[in-house]
Amino acid sequence: MPAQPPGGGVDVTVEPFFEWVIERPPFGEDPPSIPGAHFVDDLSPYIERKQLLAEQDAQTATATITGLEPEHPLFAKVQAVVEARQADIGSRA
């Protein structure tokens, strides 16, 4: 991420992307037709990838706040975002 001006927030561009992966076995031979979803026999690789992405968030945040004192306003903001993101990911895994 490029350097950001002090007090200017974080300005980043991301791709619009989502992936809806559903485990097929509970549906037997006739999974429902859900637009945008695809069914797989094993969710393990998708869960592993999700956990890897969550870990990358934490590493990026750590790099961002390295060198800042815990009292710095940015430290608390980044920490809150990371904790919320990890809680969200954990609740979906």
JSON list of C-alpha atoms in Angstrom, two decimals:
[
{"chain": "A", "resi": 1, "resn": "MET", "atom": "CA", "xyz": [0.00, 0.00, 0.00]},
{"chain": "A", "resi": 2, "resn": "PRO", "atom": "CA", "xyz": [1.41, 3.40, -0.86]},
{"chain": "A", "resi": 3, "resn": "ALA", "atom": "CA", "xyz": [2.19, 5.91, 1.88]},
{"chain": "A", "resi": 4, "resn": "GLN", "atom": "CA", "xyz": [-0.88, 7.81, 3.04]},
{"chain": "A", "resi": 5, "resn": "PRO", "atom": "CA", "xyz": [-1.03, 11.43, 4.18]},
{"chain": "A", "resi": 6, "resn": "PRO", "atom": "CA", "xyz": [-1.28, 11.91, 7.94]},
{"chain": "A", "resi": 7, "resn": "GLY", "atom": "CA", "xyz": [-4.90, 12.20, 9.05]},
{"chain": "A", "resi": 8, "resn": "GLY", "atom": "CA", "xyz": [-6.17, 11.39, 5.55]},
{"chain": "A", "resi": 9, "resn": "GLY", "atom": "CA", "xyz": [-7.46, 7.90, 6.20]},
{"chain": "A", "resi": 10, "resn": "VAL", "atom": "CA", "xyz": [-6.52, 4.98, 4.01]},
{"chain": "A", "resi": 11, "resn": "ASP", "atom": "CA", "xyz": [-7.07, 5.24, 0.26]},
{"chain": "A", "resi": 12, "resn": "VAL", "atom": "CA", "xyz": [-6.83, 1.90, -1.52]},
{"chain": "A", "resi": 13, "resn": "THR", "atom": "CA", "xyz": [-8.42, 0.34, -4.57]},
{"chain": "A", "resi": 14, "resn": "VAL", "atom": "CA", "xyz": [-9.67, -3.22, -4.54]},
{"chain": "A", "resi": 15, "resn": "GLU", "atom": "CA", "xyz": [-11.30, -5.46, -7.11]},
{"chain": "A", "resi": 16, "resn": "PRO", "atom": "CA", "xyz": [-14.97, -6.23, -6.67]},
{"chain": "A", "resi": 17, "resn": "PHE", "atom": "CA", "xyz": [-14.86, -9.95, -5.95]},
{"chain": "A", "resi": 18, "resn": "PHE", "atom": "CA", "xyz": [-16.85, -12.52, -4.09]},
{"chain": "A", "resi": 19, "resn": "GLU", "atom": "CA", "xyz": [-16.99, -16.25, -4.18]},
{"chain": "A", "resi": 20, "resn": "TRP", "atom": "CA", "xyz": [-19.89, -18.28, -2.91]},
{"chain": "A", "resi": 21, "resn": "VAL", "atom": "CA", "xyz": [-18.75, -21.86, -2.40]},
{"chain": "A", "resi": 22, "resn": "ILE", "atom": "CA", "xyz": [-21.19, -24.37, -0.91]},
{"chain": "A", "resi": 23, "resn": "GLU", "atom": "CA", "xyz": [-20.51, -27.89, 0.26]},
{"chain": "A", "resi": 24, "resn": "ARG", "atom": "CA", "xyz": [-22.36, -30.31, -2.04]},
{"chain": "A", "resi": 25, "resn": "PRO", "atom": "CA", "xyz": [-22.67, -33.55, 0.03]},
{"chain": "A", "resi": 26, "resn": "PRO", "atom": "CA", "xyz": [-25.52, -32.35, 2.31]},
{"chain": "A", "resi": 27, "resn": "PHE", "atom": "CA", "xyz": [-27.65, -31.81, -0.82]},
{"chain": "A", "resi": 28, "resn": "GLY", "atom": "CA", "xyz": [-27.09, -35.26, -2.28]},
{"chain": "A", "resi": 29, "resn": "GLU", "atom": "CA", "xyz": [-27.28, -35.63, -6.04]},
{"chain": "A", "resi": 30, "resn": "ASP", "atom": "CA", "xyz": [-29.54, -32.61, -6.59]},
{"chain": "A", "resi": 31, "resn": "PRO", "atom": "CA", "xyz": [-28.06, -29.40, -5.16]},
{"chain": "A", "resi": 32, "resn": "PRO", "atom": "CA", "xyz": [-30.28, -26.31, -5.48]},
{"chain": "A", "resi": 33, "resn": "SER", "atom": "CA", "xyz": [-29.72, -23.84, -8.29]},
{"chain": "A", "resi": 34, "resn": "ILE", "atom": "CA", "xyz": [-28.35, -20.67, -6.68]},
{"chain": "A", "resi": 35, "resn": "PRO", "atom": "CA", "xyz": [-27.14, -17.92, -9.04]},
{"chain": "A", "resi": 36, "resn": "GLY", "atom": "CA", "xyz": [-23.49, -17.08, -8.39]},
{"chain": "A", "resi": 37, "resn": "ALA", "atom": "CA", "xyz": [-22.84, -20.12, -6.20]},
{"chain": "A", "resi": 38, "resn": "HIS", "atom": "CA", "xyz": [-20.83, -23.19, -7.02]},
{"chain": "A", "resi": 39, "resn": "PHE", "atom": "CA", "xyz": [-20.83, -26.48, -5.17]},
{"chain": "A", "resi": 40, "resn": "VAL", "atom": "CA", "xyz": [-17.75, -28.45, -4.14]},
{"chain": "A", "resi": 41, "resn": "ASP", "atom": "CA", "xyz": [-17.24, -31.81, -2.46]},
{"chain": "A", "resi": 42, "resn": "ASP", "atom": "CA", "xyz": [-14.67, -30.48, 0.03]},
{"chain": "A", "resi": 43, "resn": "LEU", "atom": "CA", "xyz": [-14.56, -27.01, 1.56]},
{"chain": "A", "resi": 44, "resn": "SER", "atom": "CA", "xyz": [-11.14, -27.54, 3.19]},
{"chain": "A", "resi": 45, "resn": "PRO", "atom": "CA", "xyz": [-9.07, -25.74, 0.51]},
{"chain": "A", "resi": 46, "resn": "TYR", "atom": "CA", "xyz": [-11.44, -22.76, 0.58]},
{"chain": "A", "resi": 47, "resn": "ILE", "atom": "CA", "xyz": [-11.34, -22.54, 4.37]},
{"chain": "A", "resi": 48, "resn": "GLU", "atom": "CA", "xyz": [-7.54, -22.73, 4.30]},
{"chain": "A", "resi": 49, "resn": "ARG", "atom": "CA", "xyz": [-7.37, -19.93, 1.75]},
{"chain": "A", "resi": 50, "resn": "LYS", "atom": "CA", "xyz": [-9.73, -17.81, 3.84]},
{"chain": "A", "resi": 51, "resn": "GLN", "atom": "CA", "xyz": [-7.54, -18.29, 6.91]},
{"chain": "A", "resi": 52, "resn": "LEU", "atom": "CA", "xyz": [-4.45, -17.38, 4.88]},
{"chain": "A", "resi": 53, "resn": "LEU", "atom": "CA", "xyz": [-6.10, -14.16, 3.73]},
{"chain": "A", "resi": 54, "resn": "ALA", "atom": "CA", "xyz": [-7.03, -13.32, 7.31]},
{"chain": "A", "resi": 55, "resn": "GLU", "atom": "CA", "xyz": [-3.43, -13.88, 8.37]},
{"chain": "A", "resi": 56, "resn": "GLN", "atom": "CA", "xyz": [-2.26, -11.55, 5.60]},
{"chain": "A", "resi": 57, "resn": "ASP", "atom": "CA", "xyz": [-4.59, -8.86, 6.96]},
{"chain": "A", "resi": 58, "resn": "ALA", "atom": "CA", "xyz": [-2.96, -9.21, 10.36]},
{"chain": "A", "resi": 59, "resn": "GLN", "atom": "CA", "xyz": [0.54, -9.08, 8.87]},
{"chain": "A", "resi": 60, "resn": "THR", "atom": "CA", "xyz": [-0.31, -5.96, 6.87]},
{"chain": "A", "resi": 61, "resn": "ALA", "atom": "CA", "xyz": [-1.75, -4.30, 9.94]},
{"chain": "A", "resi": 62, "resn": "THR", "atom": "CA", "xyz": [1.30, -5.23, 11.97]},
{"chain": "A", "resi": 63, "resn": "ALA", "atom": "CA", "xyz": [3.54, -3.68, 9.33]},
{"chain": "A", "resi": 64, "resn": "THR", "atom": "CA", "xyz": [1.38, -0.55, 9.38]},
{"chain": "A", "resi": 65, "resn": "ILE", "atom": "CA", "xyz": [1.59, -0.03, 13.13]},
{"chain": "A", "resi": 66, "resn": "THR", "atom": "CA", "xyz": [5.20, -1.12, 13.59]},
{"chain": "A", "resi": 67, "resn": "GLY", "atom": "CA", "xyz": [7.06, 1.70, 15.21]},
{"chain": "A", "resi": 68, "resn": "LEU", "atom": "CA", "xyz": [3.95, 3.44, 16.51]},
{"chain": "A", "resi": 69, "resn": "GLU", "atom": "CA", "xyz": [3.35, 3.78, 20.19]},
{"chain": "A", "resi": 70, "resn": "PRO", "atom": "CA", "xyz": [0.15, 2.07, 21.37]},
{"chain": "A", "resi": 71, "resn": "GLU", "atom": "CA", "xyz": [-1.20, 5.53, 22.30]},
{"chain": "A", "resi": 72, "resn": "HIS", "atom": "CA", "xyz": [-1.03, 6.66, 18.65]},
{"chain": "A", "resi": 73, "resn": "PRO", "atom": "CA", "xyz": [-4.60, 7.05, 17.20]},
{"chain": "A", "resi": 74, "resn": "LEU", "atom": "CA", "xyz": [-3.73, 5.01, 14.10]},
{"chain": "A", "resi": 75, "resn": "PHE", "atom": "CA", "xyz": [-2.60, 2.08, 16.26]},
{"chain": "A", "resi": 76, "resn": "ALA", "atom": "CA", "xyz": [-6.03, 1.74, 17.89]},
{"chain": "A", "resi": 77, "resn": "LYS", "atom": "CA", "xyz": [-7.89, 2.14, 14.58]},
{"chain": "A", "resi": 78, "resn": "VAL", "atom": "CA", "xyz": [-5.86, -0.52, 12.80]},
{"chain": "A", "resi": 79, "resn": "GLN", "atom": "CA", "xyz": [-6.10, -2.86, 15.75]},
{"chain": "A", "resi": 80, "resn": "ALA", "atom": "CA", "xyz": [-9.91, -2.46, 15.84]},
{"chain": "A", "resi": 81, "resn": "VAL", "atom": "CA", "xyz": [-10.23, -3.16, 12.12]},
{"chain": "A", "resi": 82, "resn": "VAL", "atom": "CA", "xyz": [-8.06, -6.27, 12.32]},
{"chain": "A", "resi": 83, "resn": "GLU", "atom": "CA", "xyz": [-9.94, -7.63, 15.33]},
{"chain": "A", "resi": 84, "resn": "ALA", "atom": "CA", "xyz": [-13.30, -7.05, 13.64]},
{"chain": "A", "resi": 85, "resn": "ARG", "atom": "CA", "xyz": [-12.10, -8.67, 10.42]},
{"chain": "A", "resi": 86, "resn": "GLN", "atom": "CA", "xyz": [-10.74, -11.71, 12.21]},
{"chain": "A", "resi": 87, "resn": "ALA", "atom": "CA", "xyz": [-13.92, -12.08, 14.27]},
{"chain": "A", "resi": 88, "resn": "ASP", "atom": "CA", "xyz": [-15.99, -11.88, 11.08]},
{"chain": "A", "resi": 89, "resn": "ILE", "atom": "CA", "xyz": [-13.87, -14.48, 9.33]},
{"chain": "A", "resi": 90, "resn": "GLY", "atom": "CA", "xyz": [-13.86, -16.74, 12.37]},
{"chain": "A", "resi": 91, "resn": "SER", "atom": "CA", "xyz": [-17.65, -16.62, 12.60]},
{"chain": "A", "resi": 92, "resn": "ARG", "atom": "CA", "xyz": [-17.98, -17.72, 8.97]},
{"chain": "A", "resi": 93, "resn": "ALA", "atom": "CA", "xyz": [-15.37, -20.49, 8.97]}
]
